[in-house]
mmCIF file of C-alpha atoms in Angstrom:
data_model
loop_
_atom_site.group_PDB
_atom_site.id
_atom_site.type_symbol
_atom_site.label_atom_id
_atom_site.label_comp_id
_atom_site.label_asym_id
_atom_site.label_seq_id
_atom_site.Cartn_x
_atom_site.Cartn_y
_atom_site.Cartn_z
ATOM 1 C CA MET A 72 104.960 77.802 122.438
ATOM 2 C CA THR A 73 104.633 80.341 125.138
ATOM 3 C CA GLU A 74 103.818 84.001 124.465
ATOM 4 C CA GLU A 75 107.354 84.932 125.632
ATOM 5 C CA ALA A 76 109.090 82.444 123.432
ATOM 6 C CA PHE A 77 106.979 83.786 120.452
ATOM 7 C CA SER A 78 107.736 87.344 121.156
ATOM 8 C CA GLN A 79 111.465 86.538 121.352
ATOM 9 C CA ALA A 80 111.220 84.551 118.085
ATOM 10 C CA ALA A 81 109.320 87.413 116.335
ATOM 11 C CA ARG A 82 111.824 89.948 117.393
ATOM 12 C CA ALA A 83 114.743 87.661 116.390
ATOM 13 C CA TYR A 84 113.515 86.478 113.075
ATOM 14 C CA GLY A 85 110.812 88.972 111.822
ATOM 15 C CA ASP A 86 113.447 90.980 109.948
ATOM 16 C CA THR A 87 114.769 87.904 108.376
ATOM 17 C CA ILE A 88 111.452 86.588 107.359
ATOM 18 C CA TYR A 89 110.534 90.040 105.778
ATOM 19 C CA ARG A 90 113.899 90.205 103.760
ATOM 20 C CA ILE A 91 113.161 86.747 102.377
ATOM 21 C CA ALA A 92 109.654 87.564 101.255
ATOM 22 C CA TYR A 93 110.671 90.874 99.876
ATOM 23 C CA HIS A 94 113.563 89.240 97.832
ATOM 24 C CA ALA A 95 111.112 86.848 96.566
ATOM 25 C CA LEU A 96 108.123 89.149 95.884
ATOM 26 C CA LYS A 97 109.881 92.520 95.153
ATOM 27 C CA ASN A 98 107.099 94.217 96.984
ATOM 28 C CA ARG A 99 107.080 95.771 100.522
ATOM 29 C CA ALA A 100 103.157 95.031 101.000
ATOM 30 C CA ASP A 101 103.381 91.515 100.007
ATOM 31 C CA ALA A 102 106.454 90.933 102.136
ATOM 32 C CA GLU A 103 104.723 92.319 105.216
ATOM 33 C CA ASP A 104 101.738 90.033 104.409
ATOM 34 C CA VAL A 105 104.112 87.043 104.240
ATOM 35 C CA MET A 106 105.793 88.047 107.475
ATOM 36 C CA GLN A 107 102.551 88.349 109.347
ATOM 37 C CA THR A 108 101.162 85.047 107.929
ATOM 38 C CA VAL A 109 104.510 83.204 108.987
ATOM 39 C CA LEU A 110 104.415 84.797 112.466
ATOM 40 C CA LEU A 111 100.689 83.780 112.760
ATOM 41 C CA ARG A 112 101.491 80.177 111.729
ATOM 42 C CA LEU A 113 104.133 80.039 114.331
ATOM 43 C CA PHE A 114 101.890 81.477 117.057
ATOM 44 C CA GLU A 115 99.066 79.180 116.094
ATOM 45 C CA SER A 116 101.159 75.839 115.634
ATOM 46 C CA GLY A 117 102.067 75.702 119.439
ATOM 47 C CA LYS A 118 105.142 73.612 118.415
ATOM 48 C CA GLU A 119 107.989 73.321 120.735
ATOM 49 C CA PHE A 120 111.286 73.342 119.042
ATOM 50 C CA ASP A 121 114.198 71.253 119.719
ATOM 51 C CA SER A 122 116.753 73.968 119.362
ATOM 52 C CA GLU A 123 117.198 77.580 117.958
ATOM 53 C CA ASP A 124 118.379 76.153 114.646
ATOM 54 C CA HIS A 125 115.280 74.070 114.406
ATOM 55 C CA LEU A 126 113.182 77.110 114.891
ATOM 56 C CA LYS A 127 115.252 79.247 112.346
ATOM 57 C CA HIS A 128 114.886 76.350 109.816
ATOM 58 C CA TRP A 129 111.187 75.992 110.297
ATOM 59 C CA LEU A 130 110.652 79.903 109.886
ATOM 60 C CA LEU A 131 112.814 79.943 106.819
ATOM 61 C CA ARG A 132 111.012 77.096 105.218
ATOM 62 C CA VAL A 133 107.543 78.461 105.981
ATOM 63 C CA ALA A 134 108.645 81.950 104.757
ATOM 64 C CA VAL A 135 109.768 80.531 101.434
ATOM 65 C CA ASN A 136 106.580 78.513 101.082
ATOM 66 C CA GLU A 137 104.328 81.527 101.884
ATOM 67 C CA SER A 138 106.236 83.564 99.380
ATOM 68 C CA ARG A 139 105.867 80.880 96.705
ATOM 69 C CA LYS A 140 102.136 80.799 97.559
ATOM 70 C CA ALA A 141 101.933 84.492 97.073
ATOM 71 C CA LEU A 142 103.561 84.359 93.803
ATOM 72 C CA ARG A 143 100.982 81.755 92.553
ATOM 73 C CA SER A 144 98.001 83.617 93.892
ATOM 74 C CA PHE A 145 95.290 84.607 91.443
ATOM 75 C CA TRP A 146 95.506 88.404 92.144
ATOM 76 C CA ARG A 147 99.374 88.319 91.575
ATOM 77 C CA ARG A 148 99.164 86.342 88.346
ATOM 78 C CA ASN A 149 96.309 88.721 86.920
ATOM 79 C CA ALA A 150 97.499 92.006 88.132
ATOM 80 C CA VAL A 151 99.286 94.558 85.890
ATOM 81 C CA PRO A 152 102.749 95.055 87.226
ATOM 82 C CA LEU A 153 103.699 98.523 88.587
ATOM 83 C CA GLU A 154 107.020 99.699 89.030
ATOM 84 C CA GLU A 155 107.569 99.664 92.842
ATOM 85 C CA TRP A 156 111.344 100.517 92.992
ATOM 86 C CA ARG A 157 110.390 103.428 95.044
ATOM 87 C CA ASP A 158 109.652 100.942 97.775
ATOM 88 C CA GLY A 159 112.967 99.453 97.779
ATOM 89 C CA PRO A 160 115.561 100.409 100.512
ATOM 90 C CA VAL A 161 117.295 103.794 100.056
ATOM 91 C CA LEU A 162 120.998 103.078 99.743
ATOM 92 C CA GLU A 163 123.337 105.974 99.719
ATOM 93 C CA ASP A 164 126.380 104.169 98.361
ATOM 94 C CA PRO A 165 126.004 103.945 94.694
ATOM 95 C CA ASP A 166 127.826 100.733 94.428
ATOM 96 C CA ARG A 167 125.592 99.003 96.878
ATOM 97 C CA ALA A 168 122.528 100.461 95.030
ATOM 98 C CA ASP A 169 123.819 99.041 91.892
ATOM 99 C CA LEU A 170 124.356 95.708 93.500
ATOM 100 C CA PHE A 171 120.975 95.646 95.087
ATOM 101 C CA ARG A 172 119.263 96.484 91.692
ATOM 102 C CA ALA A 173 121.318 93.679 90.023
ATOM 103 C CA VAL A 174 120.365 91.095 92.804
ATOM 104 C CA MET A 175 116.748 92.118 92.541
ATOM 105 C CA GLY A 176 116.756 91.576 88.750
ATOM 106 C CA LEU A 177 117.906 87.866 89.075
ATOM 107 C CA GLU A 178 115.214 85.091 89.021
ATOM 108 C CA ALA A 179 113.630 84.124 92.242
ATOM 109 C CA LYS A 180 115.566 80.996 92.815
ATOM 110 C CA TYR A 181 118.974 82.818 92.286
ATOM 111 C CA ARG A 182 117.932 85.887 94.347
ATOM 112 C CA LEU A 183 116.824 83.704 97.367
ATOM 113 C CA SER A 184 119.940 81.581 97.287
ATOM 114 C CA ILE A 185 122.206 84.738 97.147
ATOM 115 C CA TYR A 186 120.232 86.204 100.001
ATOM 116 C CA LEU A 187 120.278 83.165 102.194
ATOM 117 C CA PHE A 188 123.737 82.377 101.513
ATOM 118 C CA TYR A 189 125.462 85.774 101.606
ATOM 119 C CA TYR A 190 123.241 87.990 103.769
ATOM 120 C CA GLU A 191 121.800 85.431 106.265
ATOM 121 C CA GLY A 192 125.021 83.583 106.391
ATOM 122 C CA CYS A 193 123.315 80.102 105.826
ATOM 123 C CA THR A 194 125.477 77.288 104.675
ATOM 124 C CA VAL A 195 124.799 75.490 101.264
ATOM 125 C CA ALA A 196 123.064 72.708 103.026
ATOM 126 C CA GLU A 197 120.724 75.101 104.965
ATOM 127 C CA THR A 198 120.145 77.069 101.949
ATOM 128 C CA ALA A 199 119.228 73.907 100.006
ATOM 129 C CA ALA A 200 116.838 72.838 102.935
ATOM 130 C CA ALA A 201 115.090 76.076 102.949
ATOM 131 C CA LEU A 202 114.628 76.067 99.164
ATOM 132 C CA ARG A 203 113.957 72.336 98.930
ATOM 133 C CA ALA A 204 116.615 71.709 96.549
ATOM 134 C CA LYS A 205 119.769 69.592 96.621
ATOM 135 C CA PRO A 206 122.884 71.130 97.847
ATOM 136 C CA SER A 207 124.670 70.695 94.343
ATOM 137 C CA THR A 208 121.641 72.509 92.850
ATOM 138 C CA VAL A 209 122.087 75.381 95.108
ATOM 139 C CA GLN A 210 125.802 75.553 94.390
ATOM 140 C CA THR A 211 124.876 75.671 90.750
ATOM 141 C CA TRP A 212 122.472 78.562 91.358
ATOM 142 C CA LEU A 213 125.018 80.355 93.431
ATOM 143 C CA LEU A 214 127.521 79.962 90.578
ATOM 144 C CA ARG A 215 125.125 81.095 87.914
ATOM 145 C CA ALA A 216 123.877 84.145 89.981
ATOM 146 C CA ARG A 217 127.445 85.162 90.614
ATOM 147 C CA ALA A 218 128.181 85.063 86.986
ATOM 148 C CA ARG A 219 125.048 86.998 86.056
ATOM 149 C CA LEU A 220 125.780 89.658 88.582
ATOM 150 C CA ARG A 221 129.415 89.911 87.497
ATOM 151 C CA LYS A 222 128.195 90.300 83.887
ATOM 152 C CA GLU A 223 125.572 92.884 84.806
ATOM 153 C CA LEU A 224 127.862 94.864 87.131
ATOM 154 C CA ALA A 225 130.631 94.817 84.485
ATOM 155 C CA VAL A 226 128.103 96.230 81.769
ATOM 156 C CA GLU A 227 127.085 98.857 84.243
ATOM 157 C CA ASP A 228 130.668 99.820 84.890
ATOM 158 C CA GLY A 229 131.326 99.799 81.184
ATOM 159 C CA LYS A 230 134.220 97.156 81.573
ATOM 160 C CA GLU A 231 134.863 94.545 79.205
ATOM 161 C CA GLU A 232 133.894 91.156 80.561
ATOM 162 C CA THR A 233 136.594 88.408 80.514
ATOM 163 C CA GLY A 234 135.923 84.800 79.209
ATOM 164 C CA TYR A 235 135.916 83.493 82.898
ATOM 165 C CA VAL A 236 132.664 83.097 84.871
#
């Protein structure tokens, strides 16, 4: 991979890599580390990609793997968690802030599937490939995540929840 191609890929996908890591790790510093690691792996790999989609899929897969590796690390497992909501994005619209807090409160598999599907515009198949899951599993995760978000946001609004999911 040429330096120009690397620079273009870093500009195009750096923010996406960061957001995937942030959704997985809930920590700005760890997300930045993962982004740096993914871009370093891209630079060192020297791979030539068949298409832009192939490059994007490779970067998503590496970002998810590096995020999982960070979650399994010794230091993360043995650290005392600190409230780091202050590191989150500042959202001026209270509805969006509530939605952001609700999404960040989901389990990692639900949070990542929601992020990839809705925010990055990946298809179910692309999301499944990035998360190394079956498409039917991703559809189930999306269904459950939407139900949990609906329930959480209904409770915050003080509305009664209907029997439908």
